[in-house]
PDB file of C-alpha atoms in Angstrom:
ATOM      1  CA  MET A  21       2.197 -15.267  -4.926  1.00  0.00           C
ATOM      2  CA  THR A  22       0.238 -13.881  -2.116  1.00  0.00           C
ATOM      3  CA  PHE A  23      -2.028 -16.594  -0.457  1.00  0.00           C
ATOM      4  CA  ASN A  24      -4.608 -16.130   2.269  1.00  0.00           C
ATOM      5  CA  LEU A  25      -4.520 -19.909   3.315  1.00  0.00           C
ATOM      6  CA  ARG A  26      -7.708 -19.321   6.210  1.00  0.00           C
ATOM      7  CA  PHE A  27      -7.084 -20.258   9.240  1.00  0.00           C
ATOM      8  CA  ALA A  28      -7.297 -24.603   9.939  1.00  0.00           C
ATOM      9  CA  ASP A  29     -10.671 -26.012  11.240  1.00  0.00           C
ATOM     10  CA  TYR A  30      -9.299 -29.480  12.472  1.00  0.00           C
ATOM     11  CA  ASP A  31     -12.712 -30.779  13.403  1.00  0.00           C
ATOM     12  CA  PRO A  32     -13.532 -33.209  10.320  1.00  0.00           C
ATOM     13  CA  ALA A  33     -17.012 -32.211  10.274  1.00  0.00           C
ATOM     14  CA  ALA A  34     -17.181 -28.984  10.022  1.00  0.00           C
ATOM     15  CA  PRO A  35     -17.279 -27.160   6.284  1.00  0.00           C
ATOM     16  CA  HIS A  36     -13.954 -26.179   4.886  1.00  0.00           C
ATOM     17  CA  SER A  37     -12.392 -28.270   7.242  1.00  0.00           C
ATOM     18  CA  TRP A  38      -8.679 -28.115   7.364  1.00  0.00           C
ATOM     19  CA  GLN A  39      -8.449 -31.998   6.643  1.00  0.00           C
ATOM     20  CA  GLN A  40     -10.545 -31.294   3.321  1.00  0.00           C
ATOM     21  CA  ARG A  41      -8.930 -27.916   1.772  1.00  0.00           C
ATOM     22  CA  ARG A  42      -5.402 -29.472   2.492  1.00  0.00           C
ATOM     23  CA  PRO A  43      -5.139 -31.522  -0.904  1.00  0.00           C
ATOM     24  CA  ALA A  44      -6.901 -28.887  -2.622  1.00  0.00           C
ATOM     25  CA  VAL A  45      -3.798 -26.303  -1.392  1.00  0.00           C
ATOM     26  CA  ALA A  46      -1.152 -28.736  -2.030  1.00  0.00           C
ATOM     27  CA  ALA A  47      -2.283 -29.128  -5.579  1.00  0.00           C
ATOM     28  CA  LEU A  48      -3.057 -25.698  -6.334  1.00  0.00           C
ATOM     29  CA  LEU A  49       0.819 -24.827  -5.058  1.00  0.00           C
ATOM     30  CA  ARG A  50       1.541 -27.420  -7.190  1.00  0.00           C
ATOM     31  CA  GLU A  51       0.027 -26.282 -10.479  1.00  0.00           C
ATOM     32  CA  GLU A  52       1.160 -22.922 -10.285  1.00  0.00           C
ATOM     33  CA  ALA A  53       4.591 -23.829  -8.855  1.00  0.00           C
ATOM     34  CA  PRO A  54       5.723 -20.221  -7.262  1.00  0.00           C
ATOM     35  CA  HIS A  55       8.933 -19.106  -6.206  1.00  0.00           C
ATOM     36  CA  LEU A  56       8.041 -17.414  -3.529  1.00  0.00           C
ATOM     37  CA  VAL A  57       4.462 -17.487  -1.479  1.00  0.00           C
ATOM     38  CA  GLY A  58       3.192 -14.924   1.173  1.00  0.00           C
ATOM     39  CA  THR A  59       0.909 -16.537   2.875  1.00  0.00           C
ATOM     40  CA  GLN A  60      -1.875 -15.161   5.799  1.00  0.00           C
ATOM     41  CA  GLU A  61      -3.235 -16.589   8.767  1.00  0.00           C
ATOM     42  CA  GLY A  62      -1.343 -20.087   8.656  1.00  0.00           C
ATOM     43  CA  LEU A  63      -1.613 -21.896  12.205  1.00  0.00           C
ATOM     44  CA  HIS A  64       1.938 -23.559  13.141  1.00  0.00           C
ATOM     45  CA  ARG A  65       0.107 -27.446  12.375  1.00  0.00           C
ATOM     46  CA  GLN A  66      -0.800 -26.480   9.591  1.00  0.00           C
ATOM     47  CA  LEU A  67       2.511 -24.540   7.543  1.00  0.00           C
ATOM     48  CA  ARG A  68       3.925 -27.585   8.685  1.00  0.00           C
ATOM     49  CA  ASP A  69       1.332 -29.641   6.649  1.00  0.00           C
ATOM     50  CA  VAL A  70       2.106 -27.346   3.723  1.00  0.00           C
ATOM     51  CA  HIS A  71       5.765 -27.496   4.580  1.00  0.00           C
ATOM     52  CA  GLU A  72       5.273 -31.360   4.421  1.00  0.00           C
ATOM     53  CA  ASP A  73       3.325 -31.282   1.026  1.00  0.00           C
ATOM     54  CA  LEU A  74       5.235 -28.443  -0.822  1.00  0.00           C
ATOM     55  CA  GLN A  75       8.446 -31.470  -0.037  1.00  0.00           C
ATOM     56  CA  HIS A  76       6.258 -33.870  -2.746  1.00  0.00           C
ATOM     57  CA  SER A  77       6.316 -31.251  -5.519  1.00  0.00           C
ATOM     58  CA  GLY A  78       9.960 -32.082  -6.566  1.00  0.00           C
ATOM     59  CA  ARG A  79      11.503 -28.664  -5.756  1.00  0.00           C
ATOM     60  CA  SER A  80      13.261 -28.622  -2.156  1.00  0.00           C
ATOM     61  CA  TRP A  81      11.082 -25.661  -0.439  1.00  0.00           C
ATOM     62  CA  ASP A  82      11.569 -23.843   3.269  1.00  0.00           C
ATOM     63  CA  TRP A  83       9.592 -21.274   5.047  1.00  0.00           C
ATOM     64  CA  ILE A  84      10.159 -17.959   7.790  1.00  0.00           C
ATOM     65  CA  GLY A  85       7.531 -17.522   9.872  1.00  0.00           C
ATOM     66  CA  LEU A  86       6.681 -16.482  13.681  1.00  0.00           C
ATOM     67  CA  GLY A  87       3.029 -16.614  15.313  1.00  0.00           C
ATOM     68  CA  ARG A  88       1.754 -13.578  16.187  1.00  0.00           C
ATOM     69  CA  GLU A  89       1.023 -13.968  19.348  1.00  0.00           C
ATOM     70  CA  GLY A  90       4.864 -14.650  19.624  1.00  0.00           C
ATOM     71  CA  GLY A  91       6.640 -18.562  19.300  1.00  0.00           C
ATOM     72  CA  SER A  92       4.173 -20.879  17.242  1.00  0.00           C
ATOM     73  CA  ARG A  93       1.406 -19.198  18.602  1.00  0.00           C
ATOM     74  CA  GLY A  94      -1.863 -17.662  16.479  1.00  0.00           C
ATOM     75  CA  GLU A  95      -1.667 -16.630  13.095  1.00  0.00           C
ATOM     76  CA  PHE A  96       1.416 -16.652  11.100  1.00  0.00           C
ATOM     77  CA  MET A  97       2.608 -14.317   8.015  1.00  0.00           C
ATOM     78  CA  ALA A  98       4.863 -16.650   6.988  1.00  0.00           C
ATOM     79  CA  VAL A  99       6.954 -16.594   3.631  1.00  0.00           C
ATOM     80  CA  PHE A 100       7.143 -19.822   1.982  1.00  0.00           C
ATOM     81  CA  TYR A 101      10.541 -20.077  -0.939  1.00  0.00           C
ATOM     82  CA  ASP A 102      11.901 -22.419  -3.206  1.00  0.00           C
ATOM     83  CA  ALA A 103      15.128 -23.252  -1.398  1.00  0.00           C
ATOM     84  CA  GLY A 104      16.459 -24.383  -4.765  1.00  0.00           C
ATOM     85  CA  ARG A 105      16.286 -20.453  -6.284  1.00  0.00           C
ATOM     86  CA  LEU A 106      16.603 -18.708  -2.600  1.00  0.00           C
ATOM     87  CA  TYR A 107      18.292 -18.701  -0.129  1.00  0.00           C
ATOM     88  CA  PRO A 108      17.464 -16.314   2.821  1.00  0.00           C
ATOM     89  CA  VAL A 109      20.021 -13.459   3.820  1.00  0.00           C
ATOM     90  CA  GLU A 110      18.395 -12.861   7.114  1.00  0.00           C
ATOM     91  CA  TYR A 111      14.900 -11.940   8.343  1.00  0.00           C
ATOM     92  CA  GLU A 112      12.513 -10.097  11.015  1.00  0.00           C
ATOM     93  CA  HIS A 113       9.183  -9.855  12.009  1.00  0.00           C
ATOM     94  CA  PHE A 114       7.675  -6.437  13.675  1.00  0.00           C
ATOM     95  CA  TRP A 115       3.874  -5.726  14.954  1.00  0.00           C
ATOM     96  CA  ILE A 116       1.835  -3.043  14.036  1.00  0.00           C
ATOM     97  CA  ALA A 117       1.703  -1.311  17.299  1.00  0.00           C
ATOM     98  CA  PRO A 118       3.170   2.099  18.941  1.00  0.00           C
ATOM     99  CA  ASP A 119       6.090  -0.431  20.032  1.00  0.00           C
ATOM    100  CA  PRO A 120       7.221  -2.661  16.783  1.00  0.00           C
ATOM    101  CA  TYR A 121       8.904  -4.935  18.362  1.00  0.00           C
ATOM    102  CA  ALA A 122       6.698  -5.987  21.248  1.00  0.00           C
ATOM    103  CA  VAL A 123       5.096  -9.318  20.630  1.00  0.00           C
ATOM    104  CA  GLY A 124       1.303  -9.432  20.273  1.00  0.00           C
ATOM    105  CA  GLN A 125       0.891  -5.894  21.003  1.00  0.00           C
ATOM    106  CA  LYS A 126      -1.748  -4.300  18.657  1.00  0.00           C
ATOM    107  CA  TRP A 127      -2.929  -0.614  17.288  1.00  0.00           C
ATOM    108  CA  PRO A 128      -5.220   0.919  19.218  1.00  0.00           C
ATOM    109  CA  GLY A 129      -8.340  -0.084  18.141  1.00  0.00           C
ATOM    110  CA  ALA A 130      -7.463  -3.024  16.305  1.00  0.00           C
ATOM    111  CA  GLY A 131      -9.561  -6.196  16.093  1.00  0.00           C
ATOM    112  CA  SER A 132      -6.491  -8.402  16.171  1.00  0.00           C
ATOM    113  CA  PRO A 133      -2.769  -7.986  16.715  1.00  0.00           C
ATOM    114  CA  ARG A 134      -1.369  -7.863  13.076  1.00  0.00           C
ATOM    115  CA  MET A 135       2.516  -7.902  12.059  1.00  0.00           C
ATOM    116  CA  VAL A 136       5.362  -8.230   9.389  1.00  0.00           C
ATOM    117  CA  THR A 137       7.825 -10.636   8.357  1.00  0.00           C
ATOM    118  CA  TRP A 138       9.884  -9.458   5.797  1.00  0.00           C
ATOM    119  CA  VAL A 139      13.173 -11.736   4.249  1.00  0.00           C
ATOM    120  CA  ARG A 140      16.259 -10.848   2.485  1.00  0.00           C
ATOM    121  CA  PHE A 141      16.415 -13.098  -0.255  1.00  0.00           C
ATOM    122  CA  CYS A 142      19.664 -13.893  -2.647  1.00  0.00           C
ATOM    123  CA  ASP A 143      18.733 -15.238  -5.850  1.00  0.00           C
ATOM    124  CA  ARG A 144      20.676 -18.856  -6.486  1.00  0.00           C
ATOM    125  CA  GLU A 145      20.844 -17.946 -10.499  1.00  0.00           C
ATOM    126  CA  GLY A 146      21.895 -14.533 -10.489  1.00  0.00           C
ATOM    127  CA  GLY A 147      23.146 -13.374  -7.302  1.00  0.00           C
ATOM    128  CA  GLY A 148      21.121 -10.445  -6.696  1.00  0.00           C
ATOM    129  CA  GLU A 149      19.334  -9.617  -3.975  1.00  0.00           C
ATOM    130  CA  PHE A 150      15.488  -8.338  -3.089  1.00  0.00           C
ATOM    131  CA  TYR A 151      13.282  -7.867   0.425  1.00  0.00           C
ATOM    132  CA  ALA A 152       9.882 -10.032   0.588  1.00  0.00           C
ATOM    133  CA  LEU A 153       7.839  -8.039   2.633  1.00  0.00           C
ATOM    134  CA  ASN A 154       4.348  -9.871   3.902  1.00  0.00           C
ATOM    135  CA  THR A 155       1.497  -9.100   5.942  1.00  0.00           C
ATOM    136  CA  HIS A 156      -2.256  -8.863   6.779  1.00  0.00           C
ATOM    137  CA  LEU A 157      -3.947  -5.712   7.568  1.00  0.00           C
ATOM    138  CA  ASP A 158      -6.523  -5.736  10.191  1.00  0.00           C
ATOM    139  CA  ASN A 159     -10.217  -6.290   9.517  1.00  0.00           C
ATOM    140  CA  VAL A 160     -11.877  -3.943  12.104  1.00  0.00           C
ATOM    141  CA  SER A 161     -10.177  -0.193  12.125  1.00  0.00           C
ATOM    142  CA  GLU A 162      -8.843   1.610   9.315  1.00  0.00           C
ATOM    143  CA  GLU A 163      -6.976   3.590  11.414  1.00  0.00           C
ATOM    144  CA  ALA A 164      -4.577   0.287  12.160  1.00  0.00           C
ATOM    145  CA  ARG A 165      -4.654  -0.663   8.352  1.00  0.00           C
ATOM    146  CA  LEU A 166      -3.215   3.145   7.927  1.00  0.00           C
ATOM    147  CA  ALA A 167      -0.865   2.604  10.725  1.00  0.00           C
ATOM    148  CA  GLY A 168       0.172  -0.229   9.325  1.00  0.00           C
ATOM    149  CA  ALA A 169       0.976   1.182   5.619  1.00  0.00           C
ATOM    150  CA  ARG A 170       3.169   3.609   7.283  1.00  0.00           C
ATOM    151  CA  LEU A 171       5.025   1.671   9.281  1.00  0.00           C
ATOM    152  CA  LEU A 172       5.692  -0.565   5.922  1.00  0.00           C
ATOM    153  CA  LEU A 173       7.000   2.616   3.930  1.00  0.00           C
ATOM    154  CA  GLN A 174       9.147   3.464   6.861  1.00  0.00           C
ATOM    155  CA  GLN A 175      10.402  -0.393   6.799  1.00  0.00           C
ATOM    156  CA  MET A 176      11.158   0.162   2.769  1.00  0.00           C
ATOM    157  CA  ARG A 177      12.583   3.424   3.179  1.00  0.00           C
ATOM    158  CA  GLY A 178      14.301   3.538   6.087  1.00  0.00           C
ATOM    159  CA  PRO A 179      16.260   4.493   8.567  1.00  0.00           C
ATOM    160  CA  LYS A 180      13.878   5.353  11.009  1.00  0.00           C
ATOM    161  CA  ALA A 181      13.970   3.687  14.587  1.00  0.00           C
ATOM    162  CA  PRO A 182      13.109   1.486  16.144  1.00  0.00           C
ATOM    163  CA  LEU A 183      12.975  -0.055  12.523  1.00  0.00           C
ATOM    164  CA  PRO A 184      16.660  -1.463  11.328  1.00  0.00           C
ATOM    165  CA  PRO A 185      17.021  -0.263   7.706  1.00  0.00           C
ATOM    166  CA  PHE A 186      16.919  -2.047   4.366  1.00  0.00           C
ATOM    167  CA  GLU A 187      19.714  -1.816   2.073  1.00  0.00           C
ATOM    168  CA  PRO A 188      19.644   1.089  -0.294  1.00  0.00           C
ATOM    169  CA  GLY A 189      18.787  -0.010  -4.089  1.00  0.00           C
ATOM    170  CA  LEU A 190      17.442  -3.318  -3.287  1.00  0.00           C
ATOM    171  CA  PRO A 191      14.073  -4.314  -4.809  1.00  0.00           C
ATOM    172  CA  CYS A 192      11.200  -4.554  -2.383  1.00  0.00           C
ATOM    173  CA  VAL A 193       8.256  -7.089  -3.085  1.00  0.00           C
ATOM    174  CA  LEU A 194       5.251  -6.379  -0.683  1.00  0.00           C
ATOM    175  CA  THR A 195       2.727  -9.682  -0.616  1.00  0.00           C
ATOM    176  CA  GLY A 196      -0.866  -9.210   1.676  1.00  0.00           C
ATOM    177  CA  ASP A 197      -4.444  -9.298   2.677  1.00  0.00           C
ATOM    178  CA  PHE A 198      -5.015  -5.522   3.064  1.00  0.00           C
ATOM    179  CA  ASN A 199      -8.629  -6.072   4.296  1.00  0.00           C
ATOM    180  CA  VAL A 200      -9.907  -3.100   2.107  1.00  0.00           C
ATOM    181  CA  PRO A 201      -9.903  -2.257  -2.315  1.00  0.00           C
ATOM    182  CA  PRO A 202      -7.507  -0.282  -3.854  1.00  0.00           C
ATOM    183  CA  VAL A 203      -9.912   2.632  -3.754  1.00  0.00           C
ATOM    184  CA  PRO A 204      -8.329   5.817  -5.321  1.00  0.00           C
ATOM    185  CA  GLY A 205      -8.473   8.918  -3.506  1.00  0.00           C
ATOM    186  CA  GLY A 206      -9.147   9.554   0.233  1.00  0.00           C
ATOM    187  CA  GLY A 207      -5.648   8.895   1.156  1.00  0.00           C
ATOM    188  CA  GLY A 208      -6.427   4.993   1.880  1.00  0.00           C
ATOM    189  CA  VAL A 209      -4.269   1.860   2.365  1.00  0.00           C
ATOM    190  CA  HIS A 210      -3.394   1.872  -1.315  1.00  0.00           C
ATOM    191  CA  GLU A 211      -3.004   5.527  -2.040  1.00  0.00           C
ATOM    192  CA  ILE A 212      -0.370   5.711   0.690  1.00  0.00           C
ATOM    193  CA  LEU A 213       1.726   2.637  -0.138  1.00  0.00           C
ATOM    194  CA  VAL A 214       0.716   3.476  -4.354  1.00  0.00           C
ATOM    195  CA  LYS A 215       0.414   7.138  -4.501  1.00  0.00           C
ATOM    196  CA  ASP A 216       2.005   8.142  -2.040  1.00  0.00           C
ATOM    197  CA  GLY A 217       5.012   5.664  -1.202  1.00  0.00           C
ATOM    198  CA  GLY A 218       5.893   5.059  -4.694  1.00  0.00           C
ATOM    199  CA  LEU A 219       4.696   1.389  -4.856  1.00  0.00           C
ATOM    200  CA  THR A 220       3.315  -0.448  -7.689  1.00  0.00           C
ATOM    201  CA  ASP A 221       0.758  -2.433  -8.171  1.00  0.00           C
ATOM    202  CA  SER A 222       1.262  -5.547 -10.036  1.00  0.00           C
ATOM    203  CA  PHE A 223      -1.952  -6.471 -11.077  1.00  0.00           C
ATOM    204  CA  THR A 224      -2.512  -2.908 -12.624  1.00  0.00           C
ATOM    205  CA  ALA A 225       0.497  -2.722 -13.799  1.00  0.00           C
ATOM    206  CA  ALA A 226       1.344  -6.473 -15.884  1.00  0.00           C
ATOM    207  CA  PRO A 227       0.679  -5.668 -19.897  1.00  0.00           C
ATOM    208  CA  ALA A 228      -2.666  -5.838 -20.954  1.00  0.00           C
ATOM    209  CA  GLY A 229      -2.601  -9.071 -22.503  1.00  0.00           C
ATOM    210  CA  ARG A 230      -0.883 -10.757 -19.750  1.00  0.00           C
ATOM    211  CA  ARG A 231      -3.345  -9.556 -16.785  1.00  0.00           C
ATOM    212  CA  GLY A 232      -6.234 -11.933 -15.740  1.00  0.00           C
ATOM    213  CA  GLU A 233      -9.512 -10.549 -15.182  1.00  0.00           C
ATOM    214  CA  ASP A 234      -9.750  -7.980 -11.966  1.00  0.00           C
ATOM    215  CA  HIS A 235     -12.481  -9.417  -9.657  1.00  0.00           C
ATOM    216  CA  HIS A 236     -12.325  -9.537  -5.748  1.00  0.00           C
ATOM    217  CA  THR A 237      -9.964 -11.984  -3.934  1.00  0.00           C
ATOM    218  CA  TRP A 238     -11.761 -12.747  -0.767  1.00  0.00           C
ATOM    219  CA  HIS A 239     -15.013 -14.945  -1.722  1.00  0.00           C
ATOM    220  CA  ASP A 240     -16.103 -16.890   1.280  1.00  0.00           C
ATOM    221  CA  TYR A 241     -15.749 -20.184  -0.271  1.00  0.00           C
ATOM    222  CA  SER A 242     -18.481 -18.967  -3.102  1.00  0.00           C
ATOM    223  CA  GLY A 243     -15.920 -18.683  -6.157  1.00  0.00           C
ATOM    224  CA  MET A 244     -16.648 -16.294  -8.328  1.00  0.00           C
ATOM    225  CA  SER A 245     -19.603 -13.868  -8.105  1.00  0.00           C
ATOM    226  CA  ALA A 246     -20.097  -9.712  -8.904  1.00  0.00           C
ATOM    227  CA  SER A 247     -19.981  -8.578  -5.872  1.00  0.00           C
ATOM    228  CA  GLY A 248     -16.453  -8.010  -3.899  1.00  0.00           C
ATOM    229  CA  SER A 249     -13.483  -6.491  -4.345  1.00  0.00           C
ATOM    230  CA  ARG A 250      -9.566  -7.259  -4.941  1.00  0.00           C
ATOM    231  CA  ILE A 251      -8.228  -6.526  -0.929  1.00  0.00           C
ATOM    232  CA  ASP A 252      -5.017  -9.063  -1.843  1.00  0.00           C
ATOM    233  CA  TRP A 253      -2.454  -7.356  -3.479  1.00  0.00           C
ATOM    234  CA  ILE A 254       1.455  -7.922  -4.735  1.00  0.00           C
ATOM    235  CA  LEU A 255       3.053  -4.309  -4.765  1.00  0.00           C
ATOM    236  CA  THR A 256       6.829  -3.420  -5.820  1.00  0.00           C
ATOM    237  CA  SER A 257       9.327  -0.624  -4.983  1.00  0.00           C
ATOM    238  CA  PRO A 258      10.340   1.051  -8.176  1.00  0.00           C
ATOM    239  CA  GLY A 259      12.640  -0.553 -11.124  1.00  0.00           C
ATOM    240  CA  VAL A 260      10.551  -3.918 -10.395  1.00  0.00           C
ATOM    241  CA  ARG A 261       8.833  -4.637 -13.837  1.00  0.00           C
ATOM    242  CA  THR A 262       5.356  -7.234 -13.755  1.00  0.00           C
ATOM    243  CA  THR A 263       5.269  -9.212 -16.790  1.00  0.00           C
ATOM    244  CA  SER A 264       2.363 -11.058 -15.892  1.00  0.00           C
ATOM    245  CA  ALA A 265      -0.112 -10.951 -12.989  1.00  0.00           C
ATOM    246  CA  ARG A 266      -3.900 -12.735 -12.428  1.00  0.00           C
ATOM    247  CA  ILE A 267      -6.436 -13.811  -9.746  1.00  0.00           C
ATOM    248  CA  SER A 268      -6.162 -17.745  -9.507  1.00  0.00           C
ATOM    249  CA  THR A 269      -9.368 -19.333  -9.513  1.00  0.00           C
ATOM    250  CA  PHE A 270      -7.757 -22.835  -8.848  1.00  0.00           C
ATOM    251  CA  THR A 271     -10.800 -25.686  -7.396  1.00  0.00           C
ATOM    252  CA  HIS A 272      -9.340 -28.978  -6.444  1.00  0.00           C
ATOM    253  CA  GLU A 273     -12.204 -31.555  -7.293  1.00  0.00           C
ATOM    254  CA  GLY A 274     -14.297 -29.223  -7.023  1.00  0.00           C
ATOM    255  CA  ARG A 275     -13.088 -27.239  -3.742  1.00  0.00           C
ATOM    256  CA  HIS A 276     -11.803 -23.952  -3.116  1.00  0.00           C
ATOM    257  CA  PRO A 277      -8.397 -24.464  -1.424  1.00  0.00           C
ATOM    258  CA  SER A 278      -9.235 -21.522   0.581  1.00  0.00           C
ATOM    259  CA  ASP A 279     -11.580 -18.415   0.626  1.00  0.00           C
ATOM    260  CA  HIS A 280      -9.094 -16.306  -0.651  1.00  0.00           C
ATOM    261  CA  PHE A 281      -8.303 -16.505  -4.145  1.00  0.00           C
ATOM    262  CA  PRO A 282      -4.806 -16.235  -4.671  1.00  0.00           C
ATOM    263  CA  VAL A 283      -2.559 -13.527  -6.702  1.00  0.00           C
ATOM    264  CA  VAL A 284      -0.074 -14.800  -8.837  1.00  0.00           C
ATOM    265  CA  ALA A 285       2.616 -12.495 -10.801  1.00  0.00           C
ATOM    266  CA  THR A 286       5.742 -13.266 -12.526  1.00  0.00           C
ATOM    267  CA  LEU A 287       8.234 -10.476 -11.547  1.00  0.00           C
ATOM    268  CA  ASP A 288      11.694  -9.296 -13.458  1.00  0.00           C
ATOM    269  CA  LEU A 289      12.819  -7.341 -10.220  1.00  0.00           C
ATOM    270  CA  GLY A 290      16.362  -6.429 -11.910  1.00  0.00           C
ATOM    271  CA  ASN A 291      18.838  -6.742 -10.231  1.00  0.00           C
ATOM    272  CA  ALA A 292      18.055 -10.034  -8.525  1.00  0.00           C
TER     273      ALA A 292
END
């Protein structure tokens, strides 16, 4: 699952405050029961709330993340995982910046610091391993988004300084809010990652009978509408097979968990 949580507003009188949305987020995650969730925008206290609520789901959960401004500060690209099924072998964070390891830095022209959290997981059931990468590209600068796409490919392909190489041959799953629709042509983010980079968009790769309706994922708490676009994606490396994919329009007692719909995919990772 990829899920932009929308950063928490703790003012109980605010529209869509975290106090109002928290039960809906917990209900969504219980309903979908994913093994892995790449989240965006979560704040440290908010992520601890999500983790606490997941402990009542009947499964053991944990998460890995770092604030994009360093330590517990700022938004996280936190990766939640079912600890009964997966365990982390290694993990790292880098920033979409000229120096990817300059904490809290941003690409020139970007609206905010943007970063990537990646985790190498081992599947407790089969023993196979894979990489999960999670990001949130910039909402202001196209140049910064393109730089982010290229850095992501560089990390997956490696080795190329300053990013350390991944273990060759292990599958990769990339989750994120890319802040741009998957428009073909023009050399955009989706084209760089999919056409040039060889990744597969799990949503379009799912069999026709097991693929949900293609519609917008950012809805600003308004729910379904005729406008908008699919800016939240789950992309996979060659050899990963998508068996189903959909955009979840889940609500809890009439409330949307976030201003984004999460995207859910079932994947066959081959060796994992």
